[in-house]
């Protein structure tokens, strides 16, 4: 009898670890695991205005829709100083990423996803130049290819101070020399991006971007949670 | 006799049907100083979607850098099939009535004159030239309607409204059947820039209209259908209204005639132009 109880306790311990332990203490989920309540599509990003963001099991799965048109899913709420935690699973040959302090059209600082370019974890700008671009040079030590990896991003200050951890290991920390946003934004939405690969018509020009999103490629996100920090924090 | 009747009928047609058009000036400037260009009836194809697929390129080794892996040639064949399946032929749209459309986007100075204030972000220290000549932005669709209501009160000689999406696109295309070439979008549109610009600094389109592409997104009358392109009949209700033409923050990818976007947008890059009815 006693022997039976012990394995059950261990099982509960294991379940707790697998289901809840990923989200660090003090973080509030911003994806409920069931639907996209609290999120909306950008209808002005150049990536595409009709991407396919669906909830399957407990994660968000991202596909282009229609062919060649990506897009950006945004939180309804804007965040100023925060730590964001999420887990992502990305296919090879699929460009996207996490937008932080994003505008409605997806102008943002971006944590890049691009396995074929080897730039996953870089800090870039979407539709804006970023003063200091960063690279996650030690990512290979912790990265699990074609599997779930956790991203923790801390962003504070009017002049952004940003830190990235992948799978719990700090990749880089940067204080930008200035606020790079055109309109000087100090708060913005969290965004999840899928890159475009097709123009509307061959008449528009030559474009070879298939490596940015392979036919049928997907990105998946789960355990998306945020910890809002004091609005006066600068470091 | 029959021939004479035919001539009379033809004359009648010209006199009563086409003649009002002859009476219209090609351009009109109203009492506020807003300039308008006459748009004559015609037709166009809307929503023709032919998604592109580039050609397979083998890995290209760069000295001193790891060679970036590329998709196999088979992926391009699969992409061709998917692009073909996603393509849509579009539908014809006929513009039956002539109308005047703003030669330029509504400027901050014009907004100030009509509304008595200036909501734009790009004024004062944000610009180095004459902000009054920059397009007004930071306005909602309802704000644009409030401007039009007041403009109609101020200038009772004319009737103003927002363009429909089709009127906007017809005027933007200015006879172009296919999408705009990237290079042309860059010569005609203020795109990929840090701020708005004074209106009319880039090349006009074939009908003499400026900044249809870029500078600020432009509100149109229609509700948004939440689809990649418009439907032949726009929805009667919706959560948002359609935005056309992209803005200075846009890219050649979406700074096109076809782009069918919607609010709310960023605010600081959203403005409009006005249609004036032909009497």
Coordinates of C-alpha atoms in Angstrom, one line a residue:
Chain A
X1 CA 0.0 0.0 0.0
X2 CA 2.7 2.4 1.0
X3 CA 4.7 1.5 -2.1
X4 CA 1.8 2.5 -4.3
X5 CA 1.6 5.9 -2.7
X6 CA 5.2 6.8 -3.3
X7 CA 5.2 6.4 -7.1
X8 CA 2.0 8.5 -7.3
X9 CA 3.7 11.3 -5.4
X10 CA 6.7 11.1 -7.7
X11 CA 4.3 11.1 -10.7
X12 CA 2.7 14.3 -9.4
X13 CA 6.1 15.9 -8.9
X14 CA 7.1 15.0 -12.4
X15 CA 3.8 16.4 -13.8
X16 CA 4.3 19.6 -11.9
X17 CA 7.8 20.0 -13.3
X18 CA 6.8 19.3 -16.9
X19 CA 3.7 21.5 -16.9
X20 CA 4.5 24.4 -14.7
X21 CA 8.2 24.6 -14.0
X22 CA 9.0 26.1 -17.4
X23 CA 7.4 29.4 -16.5
X24 CA 9.6 31.1 -13.9
X25 CA 8.1 32.3 -10.7
X26 CA 6.3 35.6 -10.8
X27 CA 5.4 35.5 -14.5
X28 CA 1.8 35.8 -15.6
X29 CA 0.7 33.8 -18.6
X30 CA -0.4 36.0 -21.6
X31 CA -1.4 33.0 -23.7
X32 CA -4.2 30.9 -22.1
X33 CA -3.3 27.7 -24.0
X34 CA -6.8 27.4 -25.5
X35 CA -7.4 30.4 -27.8
X36 CA -5.9 33.7 -28.9
X37 CA -7.8 35.9 -26.5
X38 CA -5.7 39.0 -25.7
X39 CA -4.0 38.8 -29.1
X40 CA -4.7 40.2 -32.5
X41 CA -3.2 40.2 -36.0
X42 CA -1.4 43.2 -37.4
X43 CA -3.3 44.4 -40.5
X44 CA -0.6 46.9 -41.5
X45 CA 2.6 44.8 -41.4
X46 CA 4.4 44.3 -44.8
X47 CA 4.9 40.6 -43.8
X48 CA 1.3 39.9 -44.6
X49 CA -2.1 40.7 -43.1
X50 CA -3.8 37.2 -43.1
X51 CA -1.3 34.7 -41.5
X52 CA -2.5 31.5 -40.0
X53 CA -2.1 31.5 -36.2
X54 CA -3.9 28.6 -34.6
X55 CA -4.0 27.0 -31.2
X56 CA -3.3 23.3 -31.2
X57 CA -3.1 21.3 -27.9
X58 CA -1.4 23.9 -25.7
X59 CA 0.6 25.8 -28.2
X60 CA 0.3 28.4 -31.0
X61 CA 1.2 27.1 -34.4
X62 CA 2.2 29.6 -37.1
X63 CA 1.9 29.1 -40.9
X64 CA 1.9 31.4 -43.9
X65 CA -1.5 32.2 -45.4
X66 CA -2.1 32.4 -48.3
X67 CA 1.1 31.0 -49.9
X68 CA 4.0 33.4 -49.4
X69 CA 2.3 35.7 -47.0
X70 CA 3.5 35.8 -43.4
X71 CA 2.3 38.2 -40.7
X72 CA 2.5 39.2 -37.1
X73 CA 0.4 38.3 -34.0
X74 CA 0.4 41.0 -31.4
X75 CA -0.7 41.3 -27.8
X76 CA -3.6 43.7 -27.3
X77 CA -1.7 45.2 -24.3
X78 CA 1.4 47.3 -24.5
X79 CA 4.3 46.7 -22.2
X80 CA 7.0 49.1 -21.0
X81 CA 9.5 47.4 -18.7
X82 CA 9.2 43.7 -18.6
X83 CA 10.6 40.2 -18.6
X84 CA 9.1 37.9 -21.2
X85 CA 9.3 34.1 -21.1
X86 CA 8.2 31.7 -23.9
X87 CA 9.2 28.4 -25.5
X88 CA 9.5 28.2 -29.2
X89 CA 10.0 25.3 -31.7
X90 CA 11.1 26.4 -35.1
X91 CA 11.6 24.6 -38.4
X92 CA 14.8 25.0 -40.3
X93 CA 14.3 27.4 -43.2
X94 CA 11.8 29.6 -41.5
X95 CA 12.5 33.2 -40.6
X96 CA 10.5 34.9 -37.9
X97 CA 11.0 36.0 -34.3
X98 CA 9.8 37.7 -31.2
X99 CA 9.0 41.4 -31.5
X100 CA 9.4 43.5 -28.3
X101 CA 7.8 47.0 -27.8
X102 CA 6.3 46.5 -31.2
X103 CA 4.1 49.1 -32.9
X104 CA 0.8 48.1 -34.6
X105 CA 2.5 47.6 -38.0
X106 CA 5.3 45.6 -36.4
X107 CA 8.1 48.2 -36.1
X108 CA 10.1 46.6 -33.2
X109 CA 13.3 45.3 -31.7
X110 CA 13.4 41.7 -32.7
X111 CA 14.8 38.5 -31.4
X112 CA 15.5 36.8 -34.7
X113 CA 14.7 33.2 -35.6
X114 CA 16.5 31.9 -38.6
X115 CA 18.2 28.5 -38.3
X116 CA 19.5 28.4 -41.9
X117 CA 21.1 31.8 -41.6
X118 CA 22.5 30.8 -38.1
X119 CA 21.1 34.0 -36.7
X120 CA 18.6 32.7 -34.2
X121 CA 18.9 34.7 -31.0
X122 CA 20.3 37.8 -32.7
X123 CA 18.9 41.2 -31.8
X124 CA 17.8 43.0 -35.0
X125 CA 15.3 45.7 -35.8
X126 CA 12.1 45.2 -37.8
X127 CA 11.4 48.2 -40.1
X128 CA 13.9 50.2 -38.1
X129 CA 17.7 50.2 -37.8
X130 CA 19.0 49.1 -34.4
X131 CA 22.1 50.9 -33.1
X132 CA 23.7 47.8 -31.5
X133 CA 22.9 44.5 -33.2
X134 CA 23.7 41.5 -31.0
X135 CA 24.5 37.9 -31.8
X136 CA 23.9 34.8 -29.6
X137 CA 27.4 33.4 -30.2
X138 CA 27.2 30.8 -27.5
X139 CA 23.8 29.5 -28.5
X140 CA 25.1 26.2 -29.9
X141 CA 26.0 25.0 -26.4
X142 CA 22.4 25.0 -25.2
X143 CA 20.3 24.8 -28.4
X144 CA 18.1 21.8 -29.1
X145 CA 17.5 21.7 -32.9
X146 CA 13.9 21.0 -34.0
X147 CA 12.8 21.0 -30.5
X148 CA 11.4 23.4 -27.8
X149 CA 13.8 26.0 -26.6
X150 CA 13.1 28.7 -24.0
X151 CA 13.6 32.4 -24.5
X152 CA 13.7 34.9 -21.7
X153 CA 14.0 38.5 -22.6
X154 CA 14.3 41.5 -20.2
X155 CA 13.7 44.9 -21.6
X156 CA 13.8 48.1 -19.5
X157 CA 14.4 51.9 -19.9
X158 CA 13.4 54.7 -22.2
X159 CA 16.7 54.0 -23.9
X160 CA 16.3 50.2 -24.2
X161 CA 18.5 47.9 -22.0
X162 CA 17.8 44.4 -23.3
X163 CA 19.0 40.9 -22.1
X164 CA 18.4 37.5 -23.7
X165 CA 18.7 34.1 -22.1
X166 CA 18.1 30.9 -24.1
X167 CA 17.4 27.7 -22.2
X168 CA 18.3 29.6 -19.0
X169 CA 21.8 30.7 -20.2
X170 CA 22.5 34.4 -20.9
X171 CA 23.4 35.0 -24.5
X172 CA 23.9 38.8 -24.4
X173 CA 23.1 42.0 -22.7
X174 CA 23.0 45.4 -24.4
X175 CA 22.2 49.0 -23.5
X176 CA 21.4 50.8 -26.7
X177 CA 23.0 54.2 -27.1
X178 CA 19.6 55.7 -28.0
X179 CA 15.9 54.8 -28.4
X180 CA 15.8 53.5 -32.0
X181 CA 12.1 53.9 -32.5
X182 CA 11.0 56.5 -35.1
X183 CA 8.4 57.9 -32.8
X184 CA 10.4 57.3 -29.6
X185 CA 8.1 54.6 -28.3
X186 CA 8.8 53.5 -24.7
X187 CA 6.2 50.8 -24.6
X188 CA 4.8 48.4 -27.2
X189 CA 3.3 45.0 -27.9
X190 CA 4.8 41.6 -27.8
X191 CA 4.7 40.1 -31.4
X192 CA 5.3 36.8 -33.0
X193 CA 6.4 37.0 -36.6
X194 CA 6.3 34.8 -39.7
X195 CA 8.3 36.1 -42.7
X196 CA 6.8 36.7 -46.2
X197 CA 8.3 34.9 -49.2
X198 CA 6.1 35.9 -52.2
X199 CA 5.2 39.2 -53.9
X200 CA 1.6 39.7 -55.1
X201 CA 2.7 39.5 -58.8
X202 CA 5.8 38.8 -60.8
X203 CA 5.3 42.3 -62.3
X204 CA 6.4 43.7 -58.9
X205 CA 10.0 42.5 -59.4
X206 CA 12.4 39.7 -58.8
X207 CA 12.5 38.2 -55.3
X208 CA 14.1 35.0 -54.1
X209 CA 13.2 34.4 -50.6
X210 CA 12.0 30.9 -50.3
X211 CA 14.8 30.1 -47.8
X212 CA 13.0 32.5 -45.5
X213 CA 10.0 30.2 -45.1
X214 CA 10.1 26.7 -46.7
X215 CA 6.8 25.4 -48.1
X216 CA 4.7 24.2 -45.2
X217 CA 7.1 25.4 -42.5
X218 CA 5.8 26.2 -39.0
X219 CA 6.8 28.0 -35.8
X220 CA 5.2 26.9 -32.5
X221 CA 5.0 28.9 -29.2
X222 CA 3.9 27.8 -25.7
X223 CA 4.1 28.9 -22.1
X224 CA 4.1 32.6 -23.0
X225 CA 4.3 34.6 -19.8
X226 CA 5.3 38.1 -18.7
X227 CA 6.5 39.8 -15.6
X228 CA 5.9 43.5 -15.7
X229 CA 8.7 45.5 -14.0
X230 CA 8.7 48.9 -12.3
X231 CA 8.0 51.6 -15.0
X232 CA 10.8 53.7 -13.7
X233 CA 13.5 51.1 -14.0
X234 CA 16.3 52.1 -16.4
X235 CA 18.8 49.4 -15.9
Chain B
X1 CA -34.1 59.2 -92.7
X2 CA -32.8 56.4 -90.6
X3 CA -29.3 57.9 -90.9
X4 CA -30.6 61.2 -89.8
X5 CA -32.3 59.7 -86.8
X6 CA -29.2 57.9 -85.9
X7 CA -27.2 61.1 -86.0
X8 CA -29.9 62.8 -83.8
X9 CA -29.8 59.9 -81.3
X10 CA -26.0 60.1 -81.2
X11 CA -26.2 63.9 -80.7
X12 CA -28.7 63.3 -78.0
X13 CA -26.4 60.9 -76.3
X14 CA -23.5 63.3 -76.4
X15 CA -25.6 66.2 -75.2
X16 CA -27.3 64.6 -72.3
X17 CA -24.9 61.9 -71.2
X18 CA -21.3 62.7 -72.0
X19 CA -21.6 66.5 -72.2
X20 CA -21.5 67.0 -68.4
X21 CA -18.0 65.5 -68.4
X22 CA -16.8 68.0 -71.0
X23 CA -17.9 70.8 -68.6
X24 CA -15.6 69.5 -65.8
X25 CA -12.1 71.0 -65.3
X26 CA -9.3 68.5 -65.2
X27 CA -8.2 70.1 -61.9
X28 CA -10.0 72.1 -59.2
X29 CA -8.6 74.0 -56.2
X30 CA -11.1 74.7 -53.4
X31 CA -11.3 77.6 -51.0
X32 CA -9.2 75.8 -48.4
X33 CA -6.4 75.4 -51.1
X34 CA -6.9 71.7 -51.6
X35 CA -6.2 70.6 -55.1
X36 CA -8.3 67.9 -56.9
X37 CA -7.8 65.9 -60.1
X38 CA -10.7 64.7 -62.2
X39 CA -10.9 60.9 -62.5
X40 CA -13.0 59.7 -65.4
X41 CA -15.0 56.5 -65.5
X42 CA -13.4 53.2 -66.5
X43 CA -12.6 49.7 -65.2
X44 CA -9.9 47.7 -63.6
X45 CA -9.1 44.2 -62.3
X46 CA -8.9 44.0 -58.5
X47 CA -7.5 41.2 -56.3
X48 CA -5.5 39.4 -59.0
X49 CA -3.0 37.3 -57.0
X50 CA -0.1 35.6 -58.7
X51 CA 2.3 34.8 -55.8
X52 CA 5.9 34.7 -56.9
X53 CA 8.4 31.8 -56.4
X54 CA 12.1 32.6 -57.0
X55 CA 14.5 30.3 -58.8
X56 CA 16.5 27.7 -57.0
X57 CA 20.0 28.9 -56.2
X58 CA 22.6 26.4 -55.0
X59 CA 24.6 27.1 -51.8
X60 CA 27.0 30.0 -52.4
X61 CA 30.2 29.6 -50.3
X62 CA 31.6 32.9 -49.0
X63 CA 35.3 33.1 -48.1
X64 CA 35.8 33.0 -44.3
X65 CA 32.1 32.3 -43.6
X66 CA 30.2 29.1 -43.0
X67 CA 28.2 28.3 -46.1
X68 CA 24.5 29.0 -45.6
X69 CA 22.4 25.9 -46.3
X70 CA 19.7 26.3 -48.9
X71 CA 16.4 24.5 -49.6
X72 CA 16.7 21.7 -52.2
X73 CA 15.4 22.2 -55.7
X74 CA 12.4 20.0 -54.9
X75 CA 11.2 22.6 -52.5
X76 CA 10.9 25.1 -55.3
X77 CA 8.8 22.7 -57.3
X78 CA 6.5 22.3 -54.3
X79 CA 6.4 26.0 -53.8
X80 CA 5.4 26.5 -57.5
X81 CA 2.4 24.1 -57.0
X82 CA 1.4 25.9 -53.8
X83 CA 1.7 29.3 -55.4
X84 CA -0.4 28.1 -58.4
X85 CA -3.1 26.8 -56.0
X86 CA -3.2 30.0 -54.0
X87 CA -3.4 32.3 -57.1
X88 CA -6.7 34.1 -57.7
X89 CA -7.9 35.6 -61.0
X90 CA -9.3 38.8 -59.5
X91 CA -12.6 40.4 -60.5
X92 CA -13.5 43.4 -62.7
X93 CA -14.6 46.6 -61.1
X94 CA -16.2 49.4 -63.1
X95 CA -16.2 53.0 -62.0
X96 CA -19.4 54.5 -63.5
X97 CA -19.2 58.0 -62.1
X98 CA -16.4 60.5 -62.6
X99 CA -15.1 62.0 -59.3
X100 CA -12.4 64.3 -58.2
X101 CA -9.7 63.0 -55.8
X102 CA -7.1 64.9 -53.8
X103 CA -4.0 65.5 -55.8
X104 CA -2.2 65.2 -52.5
X105 CA -2.8 63.7 -49.1
X106 CA -4.6 66.2 -46.7
X107 CA -1.8 68.3 -45.1
X108 CA -1.3 69.4 -41.5
X109 CA -1.9 73.0 -42.6
X110 CA -5.2 72.1 -44.2
X111 CA -6.3 70.1 -41.2
X112 CA -5.3 73.1 -38.9
X113 CA -7.4 75.4 -41.2
X114 CA -10.5 73.2 -41.1
X115 CA -10.3 71.7 -37.6
X116 CA -8.4 74.5 -35.7
X117 CA -5.8 72.1 -34.3
X118 CA -3.0 69.8 -35.5
X119 CA -2.9 66.2 -34.2
X120 CA 0.2 65.2 -36.2
X121 CA 3.2 63.6 -34.6
X122 CA 5.6 64.8 -37.2
X123 CA 5.6 68.6 -36.4
X124 CA 7.8 70.9 -34.4
X125 CA 11.2 69.3 -33.6
X126 CA 10.2 66.1 -35.3
X127 CA 10.8 67.6 -38.8
X128 CA 13.4 69.9 -40.3
X129 CA 11.2 71.4 -43.0
X130 CA 7.7 72.9 -43.2
X131 CA 5.5 70.6 -41.1
X132 CA 2.4 72.3 -42.5
X133 CA 3.1 70.7 -45.9
X134 CA 3.5 67.2 -44.4
X135 CA 0.5 65.0 -44.5
X136 CA -1.7 65.1 -41.4
X137 CA -1.4 61.8 -39.4
X138 CA -2.3 60.4 -36.0
X139 CA -6.0 60.5 -37.0
X140 CA -8.6 57.8 -36.8
X141 CA -11.2 57.0 -39.5
X142 CA -13.8 58.9 -37.3
X143 CA -11.4 61.9 -37.2
X144 CA -11.2 61.9 -41.0
X145 CA -15.0 61.8 -41.2
X146 CA -15.2 64.8 -38.7
X147 CA -12.8 66.7 -41.0
X148 CA -15.0 66.0 -44.0
X149 CA -18.2 67.0 -42.2
X150 CA -16.6 70.3 -41.3
X151 CA -15.2 70.8 -44.8
X152 CA -18.6 70.3 -46.2
X153 CA -19.9 73.0 -43.9
X154 CA -17.1 75.4 -44.7
X155 CA -17.3 75.0 -48.5
X156 CA -20.9 74.6 -49.5
X157 CA -20.0 74.9 -53.2
X158 CA -18.8 71.3 -53.2
X159 CA -19.6 67.9 -51.7
X160 CA -16.7 66.0 -50.0
X161 CA -16.3 62.4 -48.7
X162 CA -13.7 59.7 -48.3
X163 CA -12.9 57.6 -51.5
X164 CA -14.2 54.1 -51.6
X165 CA -11.5 51.5 -51.7
X166 CA -12.1 50.9 -55.5
X167 CA -12.1 54.7 -56.2
X168 CA -8.8 54.9 -54.3
X169 CA -7.2 51.9 -56.2
X170 CA -8.5 53.1 -59.6
X171 CA -7.0 56.5 -59.0
X172 CA -3.7 55.0 -57.7
X173 CA -3.3 52.6 -60.6
X174 CA -3.9 55.4 -63.1
X175 CA -4.5 52.8 -65.8
X176 CA -1.8 50.4 -64.7
X177 CA -3.1 46.8 -65.1
X178 CA -0.6 44.9 -63.0
X179 CA 1.1 45.7 -59.7
X180 CA 3.7 48.4 -59.3
X181 CA 7.3 47.6 -60.0
X182 CA 9.5 47.9 -56.9
X183 CA 11.7 50.5 -58.6
X184 CA 8.7 52.6 -59.5
X185 CA 7.3 52.3 -55.9
X186 CA 10.6 53.9 -54.7
X187 CA 10.4 56.8 -57.2
X188 CA 6.7 57.4 -56.6
X189 CA 6.4 56.7 -52.9
X190 CA 7.9 57.9 -49.7
X191 CA 8.8 54.4 -48.3
X192 CA 11.4 53.0 -45.9
X193 CA 12.1 56.4 -44.5
X194 CA 12.3 57.7 -40.9
X195 CA 9.6 60.3 -41.1
X196 CA 6.8 61.6 -43.4
X197 CA 7.8 64.1 -46.1
X198 CA 6.2 67.2 -47.5
X199 CA 3.5 66.0 -49.9
X200 CA 4.3 66.0 -53.6
X201 CA 8.1 65.5 -53.4
X202 CA 8.1 62.2 -55.3
X203 CA 7.0 61.5 -58.9
X204 CA 3.3 61.7 -59.6
X205 CA 1.4 58.8 -61.1
X206 CA 0.2 58.8 -64.8
X207 CA -2.8 60.9 -63.8
X208 CA -0.8 63.5 -62.0
X209 CA -1.7 62.3 -58.4
X210 CA 1.0 62.3 -55.7
X211 CA 1.9 60.0 -52.8
X212 CA -0.8 57.4 -53.5
X213 CA 2.0 55.0 -52.5
X214 CA 3.8 55.7 -49.2
X215 CA 4.1 58.8 -47.0
X216 CA 1.0 58.0 -44.9
X217 CA -1.5 55.1 -45.1
X218 CA -4.9 56.5 -46.4
X219 CA -8.3 55.7 -44.9
X220 CA -11.0 54.8 -47.3
X221 CA -14.8 54.6 -46.7
X222 CA -15.1 50.8 -46.7
X223 CA -15.2 48.4 -43.8
X224 CA -12.5 45.7 -43.7
X225 CA -13.4 42.1 -44.7
X226 CA -10.4 40.5 -42.9
X227 CA -9.2 39.0 -46.2
X228 CA -6.0 39.5 -48.3
X229 CA -8.0 41.5 -50.9
X230 CA -11.3 43.2 -51.2
X231 CA -14.5 41.4 -52.1
X232 CA -16.6 42.6 -55.1
X233 CA -19.0 44.1 -52.6
X234 CA -17.5 45.5 -49.4
X235 CA -19.0 44.4 -46.1
X236 CA -21.7 46.5 -44.5
X237 CA -20.2 46.3 -41.1
X238 CA -16.9 45.5 -39.5
X239 CA -14.4 46.1 -36.7
X240 CA -12.0 48.2 -38.8
X241 CA -11.8 50.3 -41.9
X242 CA -9.5 49.7 -44.9
X243 CA -6.2 51.4 -45.2
X244 CA -4.5 51.7 -48.6
X245 CA -1.1 52.6 -50.1
X246 CA 1.3 51.9 -47.1
X247 CA 3.4 54.6 -45.4
X248 CA 6.9 55.9 -45.0
X249 CA 7.4 52.9 -42.7
X250 CA 6.4 50.6 -45.5
X251 CA 8.4 48.4 -47.8
X252 CA 8.2 47.7 -51.5
X253 CA 6.5 44.5 -50.5
X254 CA 3.3 46.3 -49.3
X255 CA 3.7 49.7 -50.9
X256 CA 1.5 48.5 -53.8
X257 CA -1.8 49.2 -55.4
X258 CA -3.1 45.8 -54.3
X259 CA -2.3 46.0 -50.6
X260 CA -5.6 45.8 -48.7
X261 CA -4.7 46.7 -45.1
X262 CA -6.8 47.9 -42.1
X263 CA -6.8 50.0 -39.0
X264 CA -5.9 50.9 -36.5
X265 CA -2.3 51.1 -37.8
X266 CA 0.5 53.0 -36.0
X267 CA -1.3 56.4 -35.8
X268 CA 1.8 58.4 -36.7
X269 CA 1.7 57.1 -40.3
X270 CA -2.0 57.1 -40.9
X271 CA -3.7 59.9 -42.9
X272 CA -6.1 60.3 -45.8
X273 CA -7.1 62.1 -49.0
X274 CA -10.5 63.4 -49.9
X275 CA -12.9 62.8 -52.8
X276 CA -15.0 65.7 -54.2
X277 CA -18.2 64.9 -56.1
X278 CA -18.6 65.9 -59.7
X279 CA -21.7 68.0 -60.2

